[in-house]
Amino acid sequence: MSNGQVDSVKKVFVIGLDSAPPELLFNRFLEDMPNVRKLLERSLHGPMKSCIPAITIPAWMVMNTGKTPGELGLYGFRHRKKGTYNNIWIAHSLMVKEKAVWNHLGENGKKSIVIGVPPSYPPKKINGCMIGCFITPDANSDYTYPESLKGEIERLVGEYIFDVVFRKDERDEVKEKLWEMTEKRFEVIRYLIENKEWDFFEFVEIGLDRVHHAFWKYFDETHHLHEPDSRYKNVIRDYYRLLDKEIGKTLKLLDMDETAIMIVSDHGVKAMKGAFAINQWLIEEGLLKVKSKEIEAGSKLERLDVDWKNSTAWAWGGYYSRIFINVEGREPEGRIGAERFYEVRDEIAELVRSIRGPDGERWDTKVYYPEDIYPVAKGDRPDMMVYLDNLNWRAAGTLGYESPYLEENDTGPDDAVHSEHGVFSIYIPGMESSRQLITEIYDFAPTVLKLFGIKQKLKGRSVV
């Protein structure tokens, strides 16, 4: 029985499924996915621990560069501009200065095709082709490298779809657009496999993440908002079937005798138990002062009259929360002297860890300081990063509610939150059996480079 021959690898094909969790892909829905199952039966596979934070941006770029979020200076989709309270910049490809695997491969004469790997807008010049990811504004943008590729795509599928609006009540529209987006993406993928030169091919399908967020409560009987016998109860399962059908058609175009095939996800997913209005809690604790007497439910902090001179801290919502200390000399109206920063931050962190659930239950809340978990922490980092009840509760940045505990997300319908473990699998030509393994997101880049005989000093390790 062969475990595969690394020396026979001529090409590497990477199937990126944003938010695929091992519990569903490797277990619950595996019987609905005969093509993936057949591949896994000849693969090393298992859960892959994501980075902190376990968020699409930065996780995909962490995976592809082998660098931490701190080294990349990417802590999420949006970042606070230095010296401001709420001015932000949105992550984009030009902020990534570290080399990704396709950059290393290009330096060694290898051609790559990269589709939708966040953040890849605007698309950068590579030795091969690149198509922008979900942050691409729309199809009017220059979303391909080379630019001429855009015309080929539009002649093939018409208007290319980068993402769908998934936090909306019109679920039928979400479902219809998800299917259209994914079918078009795979049509483009198969066209490029057959019509372009490549040694390395990686694509990311964002649709899986969106279907989880939009339809989780309909299929998960344990979800606190579960709707039994909903006509949407099989949408997630049907989407996994769609993925399997498209993956099966795609695998038929690959030469399994010379191509290593990987399936990876940036993080996992689980049911959202609710949202916690973190700024409302900071007000209740006396750490954030607001001059407004009456605050309308759902108010955004940046639209309120905040008494910054007497505020100690404020926060952002999201799958994880970022908390900032109001530091003298750093913020426009800072009040905490630099000499007290660490003392005050530790005190707030202890308070955050002591937050209990709506019924008094103990939470497994985690607080991370960027300088403690990264070798360096570049860019506009938060002062602390918070996983409320280990990500089971989403952070709501808005406020004005009767209680800080919300049954639903504050920015639109959203049934799911992220979990720490995504998936990793790899098939090597000649492999005839499967084996379980546990990986970290940092192992991806060294593994890909090893398959091409390239050594780089990176955080992870090659699994082959």
Short mmCIF file of C-alpha atoms in Angstrom, two decimals:
data_model
loop_
_atom_site.label_atom_id
_atom_site.label_comp_id
_atom_site.label_asym_id
_atom_site.label_seq_id
_atom_site.Cartn_x
_atom_site.Cartn_y
_atom_site.Cartn_z
CA MET A 1 0.00 0.00 0.00
CA SER A 2 1.55 3.28 -1.13
CA ASN A 3 1.57 6.55 0.80
CA GLY A 4 2.39 8.49 -2.34
CA GLN A 5 5.52 9.70 -4.05
CA VAL A 6 6.45 13.34 -3.46
CA ASP A 7 9.06 13.09 -6.21
CA SER A 8 6.33 12.44 -8.78
CA VAL A 9 4.52 15.72 -8.03
CA LYS A 10 4.58 18.06 -11.01
CA LYS A 11 1.57 20.19 -10.11
CA VAL A 12 -0.33 21.23 -6.98
CA PHE A 13 -4.08 21.94 -7.04
CA VAL A 14 -5.65 23.57 -3.96
CA ILE A 15 -9.38 23.56 -3.26
CA GLY A 16 -10.05 26.36 -0.76
CA LEU A 17 -13.41 26.20 1.02
CA ASP A 18 -13.89 29.20 3.28
CA SER A 19 -15.13 28.11 6.74
CA ALA A 20 -15.36 24.36 6.01
CA PRO A 21 -15.36 22.61 9.44
CA PRO A 22 -14.07 19.04 9.93
CA GLU A 23 -17.35 18.11 11.68
CA LEU A 24 -19.33 18.60 8.46
CA LEU A 25 -16.87 18.03 5.63
CA PHE A 26 -15.22 14.96 7.10
CA ASN A 27 -18.25 13.54 8.91
CA ARG A 28 -21.87 14.72 8.77
CA PHE A 29 -22.04 15.53 5.05
CA LEU A 30 -19.37 13.14 3.77
CA GLU A 31 -21.96 10.63 2.51
CA ASP A 32 -23.45 13.44 0.40
CA MET A 33 -20.07 14.11 -1.18
CA PRO A 34 -18.91 10.98 -3.06
CA ASN A 35 -16.18 12.78 -5.00
CA VAL A 36 -14.66 14.38 -1.90
CA ARG A 37 -15.03 11.09 0.00
CA LYS A 38 -13.18 9.21 -2.72
CA LEU A 39 -10.37 11.76 -2.58
CA LEU A 40 -10.15 11.67 1.21
CA GLU A 41 -9.87 7.87 1.11
CA ARG A 42 -6.49 8.44 -0.54
CA SER A 43 -5.37 11.48 1.48
CA LEU A 44 -3.76 12.64 4.67
CA HIS A 45 -6.46 14.69 6.33
CA GLY A 46 -7.73 16.13 9.58
CA PRO A 47 -8.55 19.35 11.43
CA MET A 48 -6.34 22.38 10.85
CA LYS A 49 -5.95 24.92 13.66
CA SER A 50 -6.46 28.44 12.39
CA CYS A 51 -4.61 31.59 13.38
CA ILE A 52 -5.70 34.17 15.96
CA PRO A 53 -8.03 35.71 14.95
CA ALA A 54 -9.79 32.87 13.09
CA ILE A 55 -11.12 35.29 10.49
CA THR A 56 -11.11 35.08 6.68
CA ILE A 57 -8.82 38.11 6.53
CA PRO A 58 -6.10 37.51 7.64
CA ALA A 59 -6.33 33.68 7.78
CA TRP A 60 -6.01 32.93 4.04
CA MET A 61 -2.94 35.12 3.74
CA VAL A 62 -1.46 33.62 6.90
CA MET A 63 -1.90 30.22 5.27
CA ASN A 64 -0.28 31.28 2.01
CA THR A 65 2.63 33.29 3.43
CA GLY A 66 3.38 31.25 6.54
CA LYS A 67 3.46 34.54 8.47
CA THR A 68 1.42 35.50 11.53
CA PRO A 69 -1.28 38.20 11.45
CA GLY A 70 1.13 40.37 13.45
CA GLU A 71 3.88 39.98 10.84
CA LEU A 72 1.35 40.77 8.11
CA GLY A 73 -0.18 43.67 10.08
CA LEU A 74 -3.63 42.26 9.30
CA TYR A 75 -5.99 41.69 12.24
CA GLY A 76 -9.28 41.48 10.35
CA PHE A 77 -11.30 42.97 7.53
CA ARG A 78 -11.11 46.54 8.88
CA HIS A 79 -8.48 48.38 10.89
CA ARG A 80 -8.44 51.52 12.99
CA LYS A 81 -6.36 54.38 11.65
CA LYS A 82 -3.75 55.56 14.12
CA GLY A 83 -4.71 58.60 16.18
CA THR A 84 -8.44 58.23 15.59
CA TYR A 85 -11.33 56.67 17.45
CA ASN A 86 -13.36 55.20 14.63
CA ASN A 87 -11.75 56.04 11.29
CA ILE A 88 -10.97 52.80 9.51
CA TRP A 89 -9.18 51.34 6.53
CA ILE A 90 -10.26 48.14 4.81
CA ALA A 91 -7.74 45.37 4.22
CA HIS A 92 -6.63 44.94 0.61
CA SER A 93 -3.95 43.10 -1.29
CA LEU A 94 -1.48 45.98 -1.45
CA MET A 95 -1.10 45.86 2.35
CA VAL A 96 0.41 42.36 2.09
CA LYS A 97 4.18 42.81 1.85
CA GLU A 98 5.20 39.23 2.66
CA LYS A 99 5.70 36.70 -0.15
CA ALA A 100 2.94 34.17 -0.75
CA VAL A 101 3.63 30.67 -2.05
CA TRP A 102 2.92 31.79 -5.62
CA ASN A 103 5.60 34.51 -5.27
CA HIS A 104 8.19 31.93 -4.17
CA LEU A 105 7.12 29.62 -6.99
CA GLY A 106 7.34 32.44 -9.53
CA GLU A 107 10.92 33.14 -8.47
CA ASN A 108 11.63 29.50 -9.30
CA GLY A 109 10.06 29.68 -12.75
CA LYS A 110 6.72 28.10 -11.80
CA LYS A 111 3.42 29.43 -13.05
CA SER A 112 0.43 29.94 -10.75
CA ILE A 113 -3.28 30.52 -11.09
CA VAL A 114 -4.84 32.16 -8.02
CA ILE A 115 -8.59 32.73 -7.77
CA GLY A 116 -10.36 34.50 -4.93
CA VAL A 117 -7.73 34.07 -2.21
CA PRO A 118 -8.42 36.89 0.32
CA PRO A 119 -7.27 39.59 0.13
CA SER A 120 -6.47 39.59 -3.59
CA TYR A 121 -8.00 42.85 -4.73
CA PRO A 122 -6.56 44.70 -6.46
CA PRO A 123 -4.95 41.72 -8.22
CA LYS A 124 -1.16 41.78 -8.19
CA LYS A 125 1.25 40.86 -10.94
CA ILE A 126 2.29 37.22 -10.65
CA ASN A 127 3.89 34.63 -12.91
CA GLY A 128 0.52 33.41 -14.11
CA CYS A 129 -3.07 34.60 -13.54
CA MET A 130 -4.95 36.10 -10.61
CA ILE A 131 -8.65 36.86 -10.05
CA GLY A 132 -9.77 39.10 -7.19
CA CYS A 133 -11.52 37.84 -4.05
CA PHE A 134 -14.76 38.73 -2.24
CA ILE A 135 -13.57 42.27 -1.40
CA THR A 136 -13.57 43.19 -5.11
CA PRO A 137 -16.08 46.08 -5.41
CA ASP A 138 -17.90 44.71 -8.48
CA ALA A 139 -17.38 43.36 -11.98
CA ASN A 140 -16.71 46.86 -13.32
CA SER A 141 -13.39 46.79 -11.48
CA ASP A 142 -10.11 45.62 -12.98
CA TYR A 143 -10.23 42.34 -11.11
CA THR A 144 -7.80 40.17 -13.06
CA TYR A 145 -4.12 39.87 -13.77
CA PRO A 146 -3.43 40.11 -16.62
CA GLU A 147 -6.18 42.61 -17.40
CA SER A 148 -7.01 40.76 -20.62
CA LEU A 149 -8.20 37.76 -18.59
CA LYS A 150 -11.30 39.71 -17.54
CA GLY A 151 -12.60 39.65 -21.12
CA GLU A 152 -12.09 35.89 -21.34
CA ILE A 153 -14.05 35.37 -18.12
CA GLU A 154 -16.95 37.55 -19.20
CA ARG A 155 -17.18 35.83 -22.58
CA LEU A 156 -17.39 32.55 -20.67
CA VAL A 157 -19.82 33.27 -17.81
CA GLY A 158 -21.02 36.85 -18.26
CA GLU A 159 -20.79 38.96 -15.11
CA TYR A 160 -18.48 37.27 -12.63
CA ILE A 161 -19.73 37.17 -9.00
CA PHE A 162 -17.28 37.74 -6.15
CA ASP A 163 -19.63 37.47 -3.17
CA VAL A 164 -23.29 37.57 -2.18
CA VAL A 165 -25.18 39.73 0.31
CA PHE A 166 -26.01 37.10 2.90
CA ARG A 167 -27.23 39.12 5.92
CA LYS A 168 -30.73 39.73 4.56
CA ASP A 169 -34.18 38.32 5.20
CA GLU A 170 -34.84 37.33 1.59
CA ARG A 171 -33.31 33.87 1.93
CA ASP A 172 -34.53 32.68 -1.49
CA GLU A 173 -32.51 35.43 -3.14
CA VAL A 174 -29.45 34.51 -1.06
CA LYS A 175 -29.76 30.86 -2.08
CA GLU A 176 -30.26 31.63 -5.76
CA LYS A 177 -27.27 33.98 -5.88
CA LEU A 178 -25.06 31.52 -3.98
CA TRP A 179 -25.72 28.78 -6.52
CA GLU A 180 -25.12 31.14 -9.44
CA MET A 181 -21.86 32.43 -7.96
CA THR A 182 -20.45 29.00 -7.25
CA GLU A 183 -21.43 27.49 -10.59
CA LYS A 184 -19.81 30.40 -12.42
CA ARG A 185 -16.67 30.16 -10.28
CA PHE A 186 -16.18 26.48 -11.08
CA GLU A 187 -16.83 27.07 -14.77
CA VAL A 188 -14.03 29.64 -14.75
CA ILE A 189 -11.79 27.28 -12.77
CA ARG A 190 -12.23 24.48 -15.29
CA TYR A 191 -11.65 26.88 -18.20
CA LEU A 192 -8.35 28.04 -16.70
CA ILE A 193 -7.23 24.47 -15.92
CA GLU A 194 -7.65 23.58 -19.58
CA ASN A 195 -6.55 26.79 -21.26
CA LYS A 196 -3.65 28.22 -19.22
CA GLU A 197 -0.22 26.95 -18.24
CA TRP A 198 0.10 26.31 -14.53
CA ASP A 199 2.14 24.44 -11.96
CA PHE A 200 0.23 25.71 -8.90
CA PHE A 201 -3.51 26.34 -8.86
CA GLU A 202 -5.40 27.65 -5.82
CA PHE A 203 -8.95 28.89 -5.56
CA VAL A 204 -11.17 29.91 -2.65
CA GLU A 205 -14.94 29.49 -2.74
CA ILE A 206 -16.48 31.99 -0.31
CA GLY A 207 -19.98 30.57 -0.81
CA LEU A 208 -19.60 27.91 1.87
CA ASP A 209 -19.01 30.56 4.52
CA ARG A 210 -22.04 32.50 3.32
CA VAL A 211 -24.39 29.51 3.29
CA HIS A 212 -23.35 28.66 6.86
CA HIS A 213 -24.07 32.18 8.11
CA ALA A 214 -27.39 32.50 6.24
CA PHE A 215 -28.96 29.08 6.81
CA TRP A 216 -27.42 27.50 9.94
CA LYS A 217 -30.47 27.84 12.19
CA TYR A 218 -32.61 25.88 9.76
CA PHE A 219 -30.51 22.71 9.84
CA ASP A 220 -29.10 22.73 13.38
CA GLU A 221 -31.73 21.48 15.83
CA THR A 222 -29.66 22.76 18.76
CA HIS A 223 -29.57 26.36 17.49
CA HIS A 224 -31.42 28.71 19.86
CA LEU A 225 -33.42 30.12 16.92
CA HIS A 226 -33.96 26.78 15.16
CA GLU A 227 -37.03 26.66 12.91
CA PRO A 228 -38.15 23.02 12.58
CA ASP A 229 -39.43 21.80 9.23
CA SER A 230 -38.39 24.98 7.48
CA ARG A 231 -38.21 24.78 3.70
CA TYR A 232 -34.60 25.92 4.13
CA LYS A 233 -33.60 22.99 6.36
CA ASN A 234 -31.66 21.23 3.59
CA VAL A 235 -30.03 24.27 1.98
CA ILE A 236 -26.65 23.73 3.65
CA ARG A 237 -26.63 20.01 2.83
CA ASP A 238 -27.64 20.79 -0.76
CA TYR A 239 -24.83 23.32 -1.03
CA TYR A 240 -22.30 20.69 0.08
CA ARG A 241 -23.76 18.44 -2.65
CA LEU A 242 -23.34 21.26 -5.17
CA LEU A 243 -19.72 21.70 -4.13
CA ASP A 244 -19.10 17.97 -4.49
CA LYS A 245 -20.62 17.87 -7.97
CA GLU A 246 -18.49 20.80 -9.11
CA ILE A 247 -15.36 19.40 -7.46
CA GLY A 248 -16.00 16.02 -9.11
CA LYS A 249 -16.27 17.59 -12.58
CA THR A 250 -13.08 19.54 -11.88
CA LEU A 251 -11.03 16.59 -10.63
CA LYS A 252 -11.70 14.78 -13.92
CA LEU A 253 -9.53 17.40 -15.63
CA LEU A 254 -6.51 16.71 -13.41
CA ASP A 255 -3.82 14.08 -13.96
CA MET A 256 -3.80 12.25 -10.63
CA ASP A 257 -0.43 10.66 -11.51
CA GLU A 258 1.38 13.99 -11.33
CA THR A 259 -0.87 16.34 -9.35
CA ALA A 260 -1.02 16.77 -5.58
CA ILE A 261 -4.53 17.81 -4.53
CA MET A 262 -5.27 19.70 -1.32
CA ILE A 263 -8.50 20.75 0.38
CA VAL A 264 -8.14 23.48 2.99
CA SER A 265 -10.26 25.95 4.93
CA ASP A 266 -9.23 29.04 6.83
CA HIS A 267 -11.40 28.39 9.90
CA GLY A 268 -14.41 26.33 10.97
CA VAL A 269 -17.93 27.31 11.91
CA LYS A 270 -20.48 26.68 14.66
CA ALA A 271 -23.88 27.91 15.81
CA MET A 272 -24.06 31.45 17.13
CA LYS A 273 -25.54 31.51 20.63
CA GLY A 274 -26.18 35.24 20.49
CA ALA A 275 -24.47 38.61 20.34
CA PHE A 276 -23.07 40.56 23.28
CA ALA A 277 -23.21 44.39 23.14
CA ILE A 278 -19.65 44.99 24.25
CA ASN A 279 -19.79 48.81 24.25
CA GLN A 280 -23.00 48.74 26.30
CA TRP A 281 -21.19 46.55 28.80
CA LEU A 282 -18.24 48.96 28.89
CA ILE A 283 -20.70 51.77 29.73
CA GLU A 284 -22.24 49.67 32.51
CA GLU A 285 -18.75 49.08 33.91
CA GLY A 286 -18.01 52.81 33.86
CA LEU A 287 -15.22 52.41 31.33
CA LEU A 288 -16.97 54.19 28.47
CA LYS A 289 -18.82 57.47 29.00
CA VAL A 290 -21.57 58.70 26.70
CA LYS A 291 -23.18 62.13 27.11
CA SER A 292 -26.42 61.13 25.34
CA LYS A 293 -29.19 60.52 27.89
CA GLU A 294 -31.33 58.20 25.78
CA ILE A 295 -29.71 55.86 23.32
CA GLU A 296 -31.83 54.25 20.64
CA ALA A 297 -31.50 50.48 20.34
CA GLY A 298 -28.94 49.57 17.69
CA SER A 299 -27.08 52.89 17.87
CA LYS A 300 -23.55 52.97 16.54
CA LEU A 301 -20.96 54.36 18.92
CA GLU A 302 -19.49 56.70 16.31
CA ARG A 303 -22.84 58.47 15.98
CA LEU A 304 -23.18 59.18 19.70
CA ASP A 305 -21.81 62.05 21.75
CA VAL A 306 -19.02 60.20 23.54
CA ASP A 307 -17.31 61.79 26.53
CA TRP A 308 -13.87 60.73 25.40
CA LYS A 309 -12.02 62.78 28.03
CA ASN A 310 -13.55 60.58 30.72
CA SER A 311 -13.59 57.27 28.83
CA THR A 312 -11.08 54.52 29.49
CA ALA A 313 -11.86 52.09 26.67
CA TRP A 314 -14.12 51.35 23.70
CA ALA A 315 -14.65 48.33 21.48
CA TRP A 316 -15.50 47.05 18.03
CA GLY A 317 -17.95 44.26 17.27
CA GLY A 318 -17.41 41.31 14.96
CA TYR A 319 -16.84 37.60 15.27
CA TYR A 320 -14.23 38.62 17.77
CA SER A 321 -14.06 41.93 19.60
CA ARG A 322 -11.24 44.43 19.51
CA ILE A 323 -10.90 46.61 22.61
CA PHE A 324 -8.90 49.82 22.57
CA ILE A 325 -7.57 51.76 25.57
CA ASN A 326 -8.00 55.55 25.45
CA VAL A 327 -4.30 56.37 25.78
CA GLU A 328 -3.00 59.84 26.50
CA GLY A 329 -0.88 61.13 23.63
CA ARG A 330 -2.10 58.37 21.30
CA GLU A 331 -5.80 59.13 21.06
CA PRO A 332 -7.15 62.66 20.43
CA GLU A 333 -8.62 62.87 23.94
CA GLY A 334 -6.73 60.10 25.70
CA ARG A 335 -6.89 59.88 29.48
CA ILE A 336 -4.78 56.85 30.42
CA GLY A 337 -1.11 57.76 30.78
CA ALA A 338 1.36 55.50 29.02
CA GLU A 339 2.81 54.46 32.39
CA ARG A 340 -0.57 53.00 33.39
CA PHE A 341 -1.41 51.34 30.07
CA TYR A 342 -0.45 47.77 30.97
CA GLU A 343 -2.01 47.96 34.45
CA VAL A 344 -5.31 49.29 33.07
CA ARG A 345 -5.33 46.80 30.20
CA ASP A 346 -4.82 43.88 32.61
CA GLU A 347 -7.67 45.16 34.77
CA ILE A 348 -10.05 45.40 31.80
CA ALA A 349 -8.96 41.98 30.53
CA GLU A 350 -9.79 40.46 33.92
CA LEU A 351 -13.22 42.10 33.84
CA VAL A 352 -13.81 40.79 30.31
CA ARG A 353 -12.88 37.25 31.37
CA SER A 354 -15.38 37.48 34.23
CA ILE A 355 -18.37 38.17 31.94
CA ARG A 356 -20.98 35.47 32.41
CA GLY A 357 -23.80 34.39 30.14
CA PRO A 358 -27.40 35.63 30.30
CA ASP A 359 -28.33 32.89 32.77
CA GLY A 360 -25.24 33.37 34.89
CA GLU A 361 -23.36 30.55 33.21
CA ARG A 362 -19.58 30.73 33.14
CA TRP A 363 -18.09 31.66 29.78
CA ASP A 364 -14.79 30.49 28.33
CA THR A 365 -13.75 33.96 27.22
CA LYS A 366 -10.24 34.38 25.88
CA VAL A 367 -8.28 37.65 25.79
CA TYR A 368 -5.17 37.98 23.65
CA TYR A 369 -2.58 40.74 23.59
CA PRO A 370 -1.05 41.01 20.09
CA GLU A 371 2.54 41.32 21.36
CA ASP A 372 2.13 38.08 23.36
CA ILE A 373 0.99 35.85 20.48
CA TYR A 374 2.96 37.22 17.52
CA PRO A 375 6.74 37.55 17.11
CA VAL A 376 6.08 41.11 15.96
CA ALA A 377 2.82 43.06 15.79
CA LYS A 378 2.97 45.48 12.90
CA GLY A 379 0.41 47.99 11.70
CA ASP A 380 -2.76 49.20 13.39
CA ARG A 381 -3.14 46.53 16.03
CA PRO A 382 -5.88 46.49 18.68
CA ASP A 383 -4.89 46.65 22.35
CA MET A 384 -6.67 43.38 23.04
CA MET A 385 -8.48 40.73 21.02
CA VAL A 386 -11.42 39.00 22.68
CA TYR A 387 -13.13 35.67 21.93
CA LEU A 388 -16.40 35.91 23.87
CA ASP A 389 -17.16 32.44 25.27
CA ASN A 390 -14.56 31.01 22.88
CA LEU A 391 -16.32 32.59 19.85
CA ASN A 392 -19.73 31.08 20.69
CA TRP A 393 -21.01 34.64 21.18
CA ARG A 394 -20.50 37.29 18.56
CA ALA A 395 -19.55 40.79 19.72
CA ALA A 396 -22.05 43.54 18.88
CA GLY A 397 -20.49 46.98 18.62
CA THR A 398 -23.86 48.74 18.71
CA LEU A 399 -25.70 49.63 21.93
CA GLY A 400 -28.90 50.98 23.50
CA TYR A 401 -30.58 47.64 24.18
CA GLU A 402 -32.54 46.53 27.26
CA SER A 403 -29.83 43.96 27.86
CA PRO A 404 -26.33 43.48 26.40
CA TYR A 405 -27.33 39.90 25.53
CA LEU A 406 -28.94 39.82 22.07
CA GLU A 407 -30.65 36.83 20.51
CA GLU A 408 -29.57 37.85 17.02
CA ASN A 409 -26.69 39.58 15.31
CA ASP A 410 -26.90 43.39 15.29
CA THR A 411 -25.90 43.91 11.65
CA GLY A 412 -28.38 41.59 9.94
CA PRO A 413 -29.43 37.93 10.09
CA ASP A 414 -26.49 35.70 10.89
CA ASP A 415 -26.87 32.25 12.43
CA ALA A 416 -23.27 31.09 12.73
CA VAL A 417 -19.93 32.11 14.18
CA HIS A 418 -16.41 30.99 13.47
CA SER A 419 -14.62 28.12 15.16
CA GLU A 420 -10.93 27.57 15.55
CA HIS A 421 -10.42 24.46 13.42
CA GLY A 422 -10.78 24.31 9.67
CA VAL A 423 -9.75 21.38 7.46
CA PHE A 424 -6.59 20.16 5.76
CA SER A 425 -6.23 17.27 3.34
CA ILE A 426 -3.58 16.34 0.83
CA TYR A 427 -3.43 13.66 -1.85
CA ILE A 428 -0.02 12.77 -3.26
CA PRO A 429 0.21 10.84 -6.58
CA GLY A 430 0.31 7.12 -5.89
CA MET A 431 -1.38 7.42 -2.50
CA GLU A 432 -3.72 4.46 -1.95
CA SER A 433 -4.81 4.90 1.64
CA SER A 434 -5.77 7.58 4.10
CA ARG A 435 -4.29 8.70 7.36
CA GLN A 436 -5.49 11.17 9.96
CA LEU A 437 -3.30 14.08 10.92
CA ILE A 438 -3.59 17.32 12.87
CA THR A 439 -2.15 20.45 11.33
CA GLU A 440 -1.86 24.17 11.89
CA ILE A 441 -2.57 26.84 9.33
CA TYR A 442 1.17 27.60 9.28
CA ASP A 443 1.89 24.13 7.85
CA PHE A 444 0.27 24.88 4.47
CA ALA A 445 2.96 27.09 2.91
CA PRO A 446 5.95 24.88 3.89
CA THR A 447 4.07 21.84 2.56
CA VAL A 448 3.34 23.43 -0.83
CA LEU A 449 6.90 24.68 -1.19
CA LYS A 450 8.31 21.26 -0.21
CA LEU A 451 6.30 19.66 -3.02
CA PHE A 452 8.21 21.90 -5.43
CA GLY A 453 11.55 21.33 -3.71
CA ILE A 454 11.71 24.88 -2.30
CA LYS A 455 12.90 25.56 1.25
CA GLN A 456 11.93 28.70 3.13
CA LYS A 457 12.31 29.53 6.81
CA LEU A 458 8.66 29.74 7.86
CA LYS A 459 6.71 29.20 11.09
CA GLY A 460 5.08 25.89 10.11
CA ARG A 461 6.34 22.48 8.98
CA SER A 462 5.83 20.41 5.85
CA VAL A 463 3.56 17.41 6.43
CA VAL A 464 5.05 15.46 3.49
#
